[in-house]
XYZ file of C-alpha atoms in Angstrom:
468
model
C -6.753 -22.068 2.753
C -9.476 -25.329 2.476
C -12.147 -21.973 2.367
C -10.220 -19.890 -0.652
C -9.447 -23.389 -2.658
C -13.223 -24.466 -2.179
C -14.355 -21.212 -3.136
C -11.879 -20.798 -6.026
C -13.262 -24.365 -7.309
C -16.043 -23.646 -7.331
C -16.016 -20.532 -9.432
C -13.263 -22.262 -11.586
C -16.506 -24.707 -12.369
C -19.124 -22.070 -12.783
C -17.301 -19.863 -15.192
C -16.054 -22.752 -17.009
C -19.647 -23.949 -17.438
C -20.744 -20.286 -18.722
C -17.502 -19.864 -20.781
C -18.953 -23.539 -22.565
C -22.202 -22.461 -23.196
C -22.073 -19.416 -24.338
C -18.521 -19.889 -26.923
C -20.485 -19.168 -30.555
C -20.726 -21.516 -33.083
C -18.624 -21.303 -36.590
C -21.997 -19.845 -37.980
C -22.293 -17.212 -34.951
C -18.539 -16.642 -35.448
C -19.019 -15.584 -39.190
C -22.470 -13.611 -38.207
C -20.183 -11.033 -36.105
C -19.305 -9.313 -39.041
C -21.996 -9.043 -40.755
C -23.874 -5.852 -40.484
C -27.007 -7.037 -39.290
C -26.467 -9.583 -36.902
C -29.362 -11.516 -35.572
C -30.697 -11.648 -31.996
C -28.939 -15.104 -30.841
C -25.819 -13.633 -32.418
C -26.536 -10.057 -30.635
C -27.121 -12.164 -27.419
C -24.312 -14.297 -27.511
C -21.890 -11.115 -28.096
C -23.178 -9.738 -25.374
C -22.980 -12.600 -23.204
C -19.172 -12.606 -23.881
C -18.807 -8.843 -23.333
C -20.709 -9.358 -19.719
C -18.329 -12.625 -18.864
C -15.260 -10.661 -20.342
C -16.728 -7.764 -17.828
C -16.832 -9.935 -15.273
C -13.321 -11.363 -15.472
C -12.028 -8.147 -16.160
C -13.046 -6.670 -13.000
C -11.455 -9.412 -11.206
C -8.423 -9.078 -12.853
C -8.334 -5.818 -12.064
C -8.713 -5.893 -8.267
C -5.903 -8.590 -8.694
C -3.913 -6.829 -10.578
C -4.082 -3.246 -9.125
C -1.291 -3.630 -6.936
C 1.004 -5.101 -9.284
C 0.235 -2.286 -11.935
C 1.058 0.600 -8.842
C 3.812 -1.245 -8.145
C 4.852 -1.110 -11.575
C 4.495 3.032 -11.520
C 5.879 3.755 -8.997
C 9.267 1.451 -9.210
C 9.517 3.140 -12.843
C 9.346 6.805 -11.592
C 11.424 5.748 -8.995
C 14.116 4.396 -10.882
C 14.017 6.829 -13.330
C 13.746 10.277 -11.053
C 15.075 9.270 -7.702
C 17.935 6.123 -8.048
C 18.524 3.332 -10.079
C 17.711 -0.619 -9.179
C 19.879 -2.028 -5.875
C 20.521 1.593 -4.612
C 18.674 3.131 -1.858
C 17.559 6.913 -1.982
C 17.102 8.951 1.130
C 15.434 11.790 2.068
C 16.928 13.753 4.198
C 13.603 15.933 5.606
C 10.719 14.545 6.423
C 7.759 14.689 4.173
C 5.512 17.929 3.681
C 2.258 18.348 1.619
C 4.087 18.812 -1.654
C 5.608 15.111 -1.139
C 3.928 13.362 -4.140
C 5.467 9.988 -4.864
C 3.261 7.941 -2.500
C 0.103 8.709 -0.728
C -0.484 8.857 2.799
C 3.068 9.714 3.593
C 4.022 10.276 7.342
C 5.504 13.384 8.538
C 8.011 12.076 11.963
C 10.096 9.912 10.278
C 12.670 10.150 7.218
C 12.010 8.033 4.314
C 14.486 5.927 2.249
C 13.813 3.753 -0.694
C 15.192 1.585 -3.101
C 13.518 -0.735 -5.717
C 15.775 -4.467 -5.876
C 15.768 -6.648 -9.027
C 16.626 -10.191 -7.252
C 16.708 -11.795 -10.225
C 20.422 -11.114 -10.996
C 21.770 -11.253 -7.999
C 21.287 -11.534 -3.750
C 21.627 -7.912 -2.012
C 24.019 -7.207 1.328
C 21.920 -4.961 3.706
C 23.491 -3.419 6.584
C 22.002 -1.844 9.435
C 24.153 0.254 12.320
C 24.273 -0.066 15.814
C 21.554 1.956 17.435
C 22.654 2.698 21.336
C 20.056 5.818 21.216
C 17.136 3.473 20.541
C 16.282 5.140 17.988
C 13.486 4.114 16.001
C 13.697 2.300 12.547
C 12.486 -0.132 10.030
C 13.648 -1.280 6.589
C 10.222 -3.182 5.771
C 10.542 -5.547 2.867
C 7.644 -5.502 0.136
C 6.911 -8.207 -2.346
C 5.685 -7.387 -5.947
C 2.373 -7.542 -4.561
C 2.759 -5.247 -1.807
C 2.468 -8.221 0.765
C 5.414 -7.230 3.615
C 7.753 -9.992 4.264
C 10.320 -8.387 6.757
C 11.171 -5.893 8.898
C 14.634 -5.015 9.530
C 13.579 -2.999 12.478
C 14.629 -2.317 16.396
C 12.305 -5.769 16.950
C 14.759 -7.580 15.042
C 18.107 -6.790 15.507
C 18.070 -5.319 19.413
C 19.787 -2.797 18.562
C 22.540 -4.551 17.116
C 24.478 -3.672 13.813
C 23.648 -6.457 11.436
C 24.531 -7.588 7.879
C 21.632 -9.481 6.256
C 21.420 -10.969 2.268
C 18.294 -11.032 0.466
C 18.032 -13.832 -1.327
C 15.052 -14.377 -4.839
C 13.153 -17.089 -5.323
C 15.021 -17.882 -8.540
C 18.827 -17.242 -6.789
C 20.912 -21.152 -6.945
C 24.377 -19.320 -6.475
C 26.657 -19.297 -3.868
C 25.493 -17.267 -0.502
C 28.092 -16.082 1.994
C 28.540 -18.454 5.010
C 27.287 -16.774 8.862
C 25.364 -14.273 7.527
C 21.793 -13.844 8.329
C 19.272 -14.682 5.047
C 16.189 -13.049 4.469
C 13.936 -14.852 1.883
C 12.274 -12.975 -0.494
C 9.244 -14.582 -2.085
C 9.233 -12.332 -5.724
C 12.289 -10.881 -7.400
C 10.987 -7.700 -7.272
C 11.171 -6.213 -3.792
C 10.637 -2.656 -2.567
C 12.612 -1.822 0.582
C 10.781 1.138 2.573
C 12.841 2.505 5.431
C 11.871 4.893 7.869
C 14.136 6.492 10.433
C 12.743 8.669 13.877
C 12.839 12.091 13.828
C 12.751 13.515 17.590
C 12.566 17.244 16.313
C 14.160 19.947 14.215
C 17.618 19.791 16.192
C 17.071 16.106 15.661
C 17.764 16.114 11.913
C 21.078 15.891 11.585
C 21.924 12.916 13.917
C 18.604 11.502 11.833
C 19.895 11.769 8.913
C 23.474 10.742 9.741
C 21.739 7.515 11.103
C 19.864 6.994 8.074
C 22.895 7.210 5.861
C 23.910 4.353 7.737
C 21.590 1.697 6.532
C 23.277 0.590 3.400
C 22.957 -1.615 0.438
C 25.013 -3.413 -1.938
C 24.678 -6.159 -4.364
C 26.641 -9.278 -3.836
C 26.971 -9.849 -7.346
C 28.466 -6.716 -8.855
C 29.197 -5.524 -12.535
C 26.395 -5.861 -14.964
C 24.864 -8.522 -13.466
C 23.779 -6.019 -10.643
C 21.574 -3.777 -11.996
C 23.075 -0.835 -10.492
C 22.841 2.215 -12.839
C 19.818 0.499 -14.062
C 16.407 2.240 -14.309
C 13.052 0.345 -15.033
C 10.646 1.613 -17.778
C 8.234 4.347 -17.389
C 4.487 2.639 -17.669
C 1.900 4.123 -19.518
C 0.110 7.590 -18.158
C -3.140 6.102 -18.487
C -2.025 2.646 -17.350
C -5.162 2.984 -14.713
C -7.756 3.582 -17.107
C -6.429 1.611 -20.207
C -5.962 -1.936 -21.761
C -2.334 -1.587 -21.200
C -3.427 -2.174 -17.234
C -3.218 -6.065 -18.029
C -0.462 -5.377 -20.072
C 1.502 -4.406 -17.402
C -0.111 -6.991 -14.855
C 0.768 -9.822 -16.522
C 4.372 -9.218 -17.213
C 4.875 -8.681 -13.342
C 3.087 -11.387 -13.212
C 5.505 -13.144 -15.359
C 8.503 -11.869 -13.935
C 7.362 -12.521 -9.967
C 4.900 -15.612 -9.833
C 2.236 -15.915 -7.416
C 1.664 -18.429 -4.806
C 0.493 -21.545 -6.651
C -3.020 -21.366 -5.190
C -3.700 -18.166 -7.111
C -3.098 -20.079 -10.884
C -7.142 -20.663 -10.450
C -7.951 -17.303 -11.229
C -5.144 -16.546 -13.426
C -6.752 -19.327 -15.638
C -9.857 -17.758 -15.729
C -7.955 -14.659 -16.497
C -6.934 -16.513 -19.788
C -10.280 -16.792 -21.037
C -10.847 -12.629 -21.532
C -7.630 -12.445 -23.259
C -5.648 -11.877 -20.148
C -3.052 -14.694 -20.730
C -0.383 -14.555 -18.067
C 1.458 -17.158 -20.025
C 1.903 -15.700 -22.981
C 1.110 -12.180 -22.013
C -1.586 -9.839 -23.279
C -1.690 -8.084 -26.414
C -4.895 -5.568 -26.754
C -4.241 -6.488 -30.797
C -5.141 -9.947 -30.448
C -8.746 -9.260 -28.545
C -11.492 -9.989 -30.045
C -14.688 -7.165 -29.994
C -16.479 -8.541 -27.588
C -13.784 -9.386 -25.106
C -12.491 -5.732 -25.649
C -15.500 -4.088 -24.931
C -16.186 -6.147 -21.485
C -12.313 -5.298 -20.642
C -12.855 -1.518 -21.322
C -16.326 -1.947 -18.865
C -14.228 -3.339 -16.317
C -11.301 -0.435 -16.489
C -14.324 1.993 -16.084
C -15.788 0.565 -13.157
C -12.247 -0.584 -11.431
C -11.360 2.273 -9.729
C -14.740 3.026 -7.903
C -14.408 -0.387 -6.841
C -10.674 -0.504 -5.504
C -11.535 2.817 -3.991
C -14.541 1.663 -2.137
C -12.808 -1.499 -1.140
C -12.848 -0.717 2.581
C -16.062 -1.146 3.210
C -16.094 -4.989 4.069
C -12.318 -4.690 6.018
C -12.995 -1.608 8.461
C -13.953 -1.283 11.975
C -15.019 2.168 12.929
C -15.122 2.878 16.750
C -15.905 6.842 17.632
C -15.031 7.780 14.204
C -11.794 6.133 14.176
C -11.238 3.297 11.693
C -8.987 0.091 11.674
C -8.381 -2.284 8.291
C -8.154 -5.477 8.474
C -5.963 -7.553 7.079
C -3.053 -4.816 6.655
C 0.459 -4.944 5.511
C 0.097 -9.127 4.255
C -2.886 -10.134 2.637
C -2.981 -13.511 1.750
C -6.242 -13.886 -0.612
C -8.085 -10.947 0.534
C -7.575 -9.266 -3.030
C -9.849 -6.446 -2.719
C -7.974 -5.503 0.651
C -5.019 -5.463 -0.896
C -6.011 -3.202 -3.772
C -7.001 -0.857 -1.493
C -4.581 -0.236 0.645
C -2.504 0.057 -2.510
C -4.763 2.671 -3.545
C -5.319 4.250 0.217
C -2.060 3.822 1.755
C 0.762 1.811 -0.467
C 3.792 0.527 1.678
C 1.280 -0.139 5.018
C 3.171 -2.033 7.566
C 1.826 -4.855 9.530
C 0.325 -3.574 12.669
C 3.460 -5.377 14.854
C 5.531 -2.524 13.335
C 2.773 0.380 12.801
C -0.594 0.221 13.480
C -2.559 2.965 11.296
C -6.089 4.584 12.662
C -8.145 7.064 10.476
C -10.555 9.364 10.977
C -12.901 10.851 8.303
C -15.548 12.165 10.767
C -16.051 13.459 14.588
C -17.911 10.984 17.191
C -21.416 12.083 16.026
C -20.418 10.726 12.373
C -20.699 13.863 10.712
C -17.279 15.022 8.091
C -14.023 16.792 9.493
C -14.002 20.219 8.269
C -11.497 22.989 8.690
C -14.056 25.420 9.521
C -14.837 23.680 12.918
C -12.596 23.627 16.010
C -12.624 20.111 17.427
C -10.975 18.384 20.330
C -9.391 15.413 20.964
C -9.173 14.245 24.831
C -7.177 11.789 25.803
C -7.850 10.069 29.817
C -4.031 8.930 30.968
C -4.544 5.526 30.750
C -5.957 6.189 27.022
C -2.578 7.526 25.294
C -0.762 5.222 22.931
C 0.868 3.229 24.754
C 4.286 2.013 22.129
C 8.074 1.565 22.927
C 8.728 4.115 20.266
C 6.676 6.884 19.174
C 3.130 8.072 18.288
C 1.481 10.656 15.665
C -1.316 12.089 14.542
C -1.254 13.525 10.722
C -3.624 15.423 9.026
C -4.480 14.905 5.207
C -6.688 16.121 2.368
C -9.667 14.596 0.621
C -6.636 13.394 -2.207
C -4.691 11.459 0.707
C -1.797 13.477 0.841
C -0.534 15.844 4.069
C -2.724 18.571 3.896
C -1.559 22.521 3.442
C -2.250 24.443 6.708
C -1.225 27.843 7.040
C 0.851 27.116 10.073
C 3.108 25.182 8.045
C 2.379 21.524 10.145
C 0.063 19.323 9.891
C 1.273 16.755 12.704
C 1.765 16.470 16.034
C 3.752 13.851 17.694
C 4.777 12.106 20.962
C 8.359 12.295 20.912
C 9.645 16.178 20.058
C 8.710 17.429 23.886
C 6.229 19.298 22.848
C 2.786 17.804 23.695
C 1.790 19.252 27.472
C -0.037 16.662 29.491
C -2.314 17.943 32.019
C -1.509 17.400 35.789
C -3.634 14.136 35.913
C -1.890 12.963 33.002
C -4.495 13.361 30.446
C -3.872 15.015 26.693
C -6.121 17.732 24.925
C -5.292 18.110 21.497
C -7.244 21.396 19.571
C -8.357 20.977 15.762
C -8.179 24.234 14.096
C -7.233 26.251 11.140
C -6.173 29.496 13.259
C -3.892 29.297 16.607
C -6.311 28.434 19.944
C -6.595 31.039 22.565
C -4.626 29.761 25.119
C -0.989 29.885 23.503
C 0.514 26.817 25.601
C -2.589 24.267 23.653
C -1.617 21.275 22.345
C -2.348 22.682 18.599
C -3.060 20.358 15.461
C -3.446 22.600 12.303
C -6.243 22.045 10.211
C -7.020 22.964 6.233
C -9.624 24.939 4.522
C -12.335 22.334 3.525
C -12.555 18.302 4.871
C -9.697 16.973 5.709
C -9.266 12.917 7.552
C -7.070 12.027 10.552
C -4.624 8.874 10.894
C -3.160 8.336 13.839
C -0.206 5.474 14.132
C 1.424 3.586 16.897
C 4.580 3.006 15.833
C 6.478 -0.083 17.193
C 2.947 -0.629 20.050
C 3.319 -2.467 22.961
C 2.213 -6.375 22.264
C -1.781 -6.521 23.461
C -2.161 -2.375 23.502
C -4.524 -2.597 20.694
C -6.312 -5.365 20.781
C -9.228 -6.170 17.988
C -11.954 -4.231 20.567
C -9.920 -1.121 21.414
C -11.242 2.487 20.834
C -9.884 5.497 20.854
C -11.585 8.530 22.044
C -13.713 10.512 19.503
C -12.793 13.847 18.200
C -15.786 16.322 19.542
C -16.231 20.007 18.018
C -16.489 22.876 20.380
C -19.563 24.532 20.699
């Protein structure tokens, strides 16, 4: 935190000094619309586009997660349920799942956007003498996870829980557990096991078991309530800070963040009084508009100074809670929105095979795994495959997983695991098969609930090799 605030000072001091010097004079102020500005008037425009540029870009890695959040709670709300009301899926996801990418395929999905500004919300979870697996993990506004209402938690107990805003001063009931939420928007993301096909139904019946319900009810619940739709193009125009700063508004940040948001200000983006593309001045716009351009190859590249790579597998750090690592955070919004912390899932993905060169689906890889090299969790483990857009990837066997916990992974008789990469069935009918797509394609493996010191910061997994 000393780091961050000394940091943040100082570039609180430096773009104060180069907002001073280069503001325009009344003179230079009148000059702008004349037709033939001179060069100190040419310069100094362009001085504010490049500082108006430069905050912009900021903005928008600060912002980007807001903004998705934003998108996705509207189509949410408007397509799948309402605010306070959970929607569940009752298969698990294939490739023409859409809503969010990076989507898992062994465990079924429920969701529900909460507005905790009107009022707490009763969660219950049921008693779980199977052991099955499951998490309800908690997401703030910013995508920063919170809680898990998992088998860690509640050992297997059935337990009632209230989620309680920032902004709540009402009444709370008495011996019930409290789970603080730090914004009043809060995206609950549950996933339930699913052992196999003849699973489903005692998944699903399990699933329909997690339940929630405001404690305040009538209007002031927001049930039956859906948010508005953002812009198509929020992304890519100046409605992005529109958006960000009324989230912004609605769920405020940790106080140690106000030093950018004030810097923020001075391109227009006002989080106080919200942005308005109207009032922007030329210059200001045209630095903004820079910024929205460049953005996205930004966000998207944003791994680069937060992975490990170890035989062509890759780990991000920080994942799941962020603190002021904005650029992380942005990209895992963009990579992988909803990532857990790694004490509930820990996420490893591959773009390329142990000699660094790209996955394709015209190759046949394998994957070997020594005994004492499996996964080693107190739930379940998966492999998924996915396309160059981050979604599960088409396969014309119908699968693109395999899994730990459906029986159907053969270990060999020293306890090692080979797993075959290919588009078309292997040879030997009892393989351990993972279908692969036409074209490149990227791994991502997760540990779901690991065992505490499995994966520590200098573990490696084994690297996928093609067959010659």
């Amino acid at each position: 935190m000393k780091r961050y605030i000394r940091y943040s000072l100082l570039t609180f001091c430096l773009l104060s000094l180069i907002a001073f010097t280069i503001q325009p004079a009344p003179r230079v102020l009148a000059a702008w619309d004349s037709k033939k500005p001179d060069s100190r008037t040419q310069h100094l425009v362009q001085s504010r586009e490049n500082f108006a540029y430069a905050l912009g870009l900021q903005a928008y890695i600060y912002g980007y997660p807001l903004v998705l959040v934003a998108k996705t709670m509207g189509e949410m709300t408007n397509q799948l349920a309402p605010l306070n009301q959970f929607v569940y899926m009752d298969a698990v996801a294939t490739p023409s799942f859409r809503t969010i990418v990076t989507p898992n395929s062994d465990t079924l999905y429920l969701n529900a956007w909460l507005d905790l500004s009107r009022t707490p919300v009763l969660l219950q979870v049921p008693d779980n003498p199977q052991n099955r697996y499951y998490t309800v993990q908690m997401l703030d506004a910013y995508t920063n996870t919170f809680h898990n209402e998992s088998n860690r938690a509640t050992k297997q107990q059935a337990r009632q829980s209230v989620i309680v805003g920032p902004d709540w001063r009402g009444p709370l009931p008495a011996g019930i557990h409290k789970i603080y939420a730090p914004t009043n928007t809060v995206w609950l993301l549950g996933r339930v096991e699913v052992k196999g096909a003849d699973d489903l139904p005692q998944a699903t019946a399990f699933e329909r078991q997690i339940q929630i319900k405001p404690l305040q009810q009538g209007k002031a619940s927001g049930v039956n309530e859906a948010t508005p739709e953002v812009p198509k193009d929020v992304l890519t125009s100046l409605s992005f800070f529109q958006v960000m700063t009324d989230m912004i508004r609605k769920n405020p940040p940790p106080a140690c963040d106000h030093v950018l948001l004030n810097q923020f200000a001075l391109a227009g983006i006002d989080v106080q009084n919200g942005f308005d593309p109207a009032r922007i001045d030329p210059a200001n716009r045209a630095g903004l508009l820079r910024a929205l351009r460049d953005g996205p190859s930004v966000v998207e590249n944003g791994f680069l100074p937060y992975t490990t790579v170890r035989n062509g597998w890759g780990s991000f750090s920080p994942i799941g809670t962020y603190g002021d690592q904005f650029l992380a955070r942005a990209f895992i919004a963009y990579s992988g929105i909803g990532a857990n912390v790694p004490e509930e899932e820990a996420y490893f993905r591959a773009y390329t095979d142990g000699q660094n060169r790209l996955l394709a689906g015209e190759k046949s890889y394998t994957l070997h795994f020594d005994r004492d090299q499996l996964p080693k969790t107190t739930a379940l483990w998966s492999i998924n495959v996915y396309d160059n857009e981050l979604f599960l990837a088409r396969t014309e066997a119908g699968r693109a997983s395999v899994r730990s916990n459906n029986g159907t992974l053969k270990l060999g008789p020293d306890g090692s695991l080979d797993i075959v990469l290919q588009k078309s069935p292997p040879r030997d009918p009892h393989a351990n098969w993972l279908p692969t797509p036409a074209g490149n394609f990227n791994l991502v493996l997760r540990v779901f609930a690991p065992i505490p010191g499995s994966l520590g910061p200098r573990h490696a997994w084994p690297p996928v090799r093609e067959n010659r």
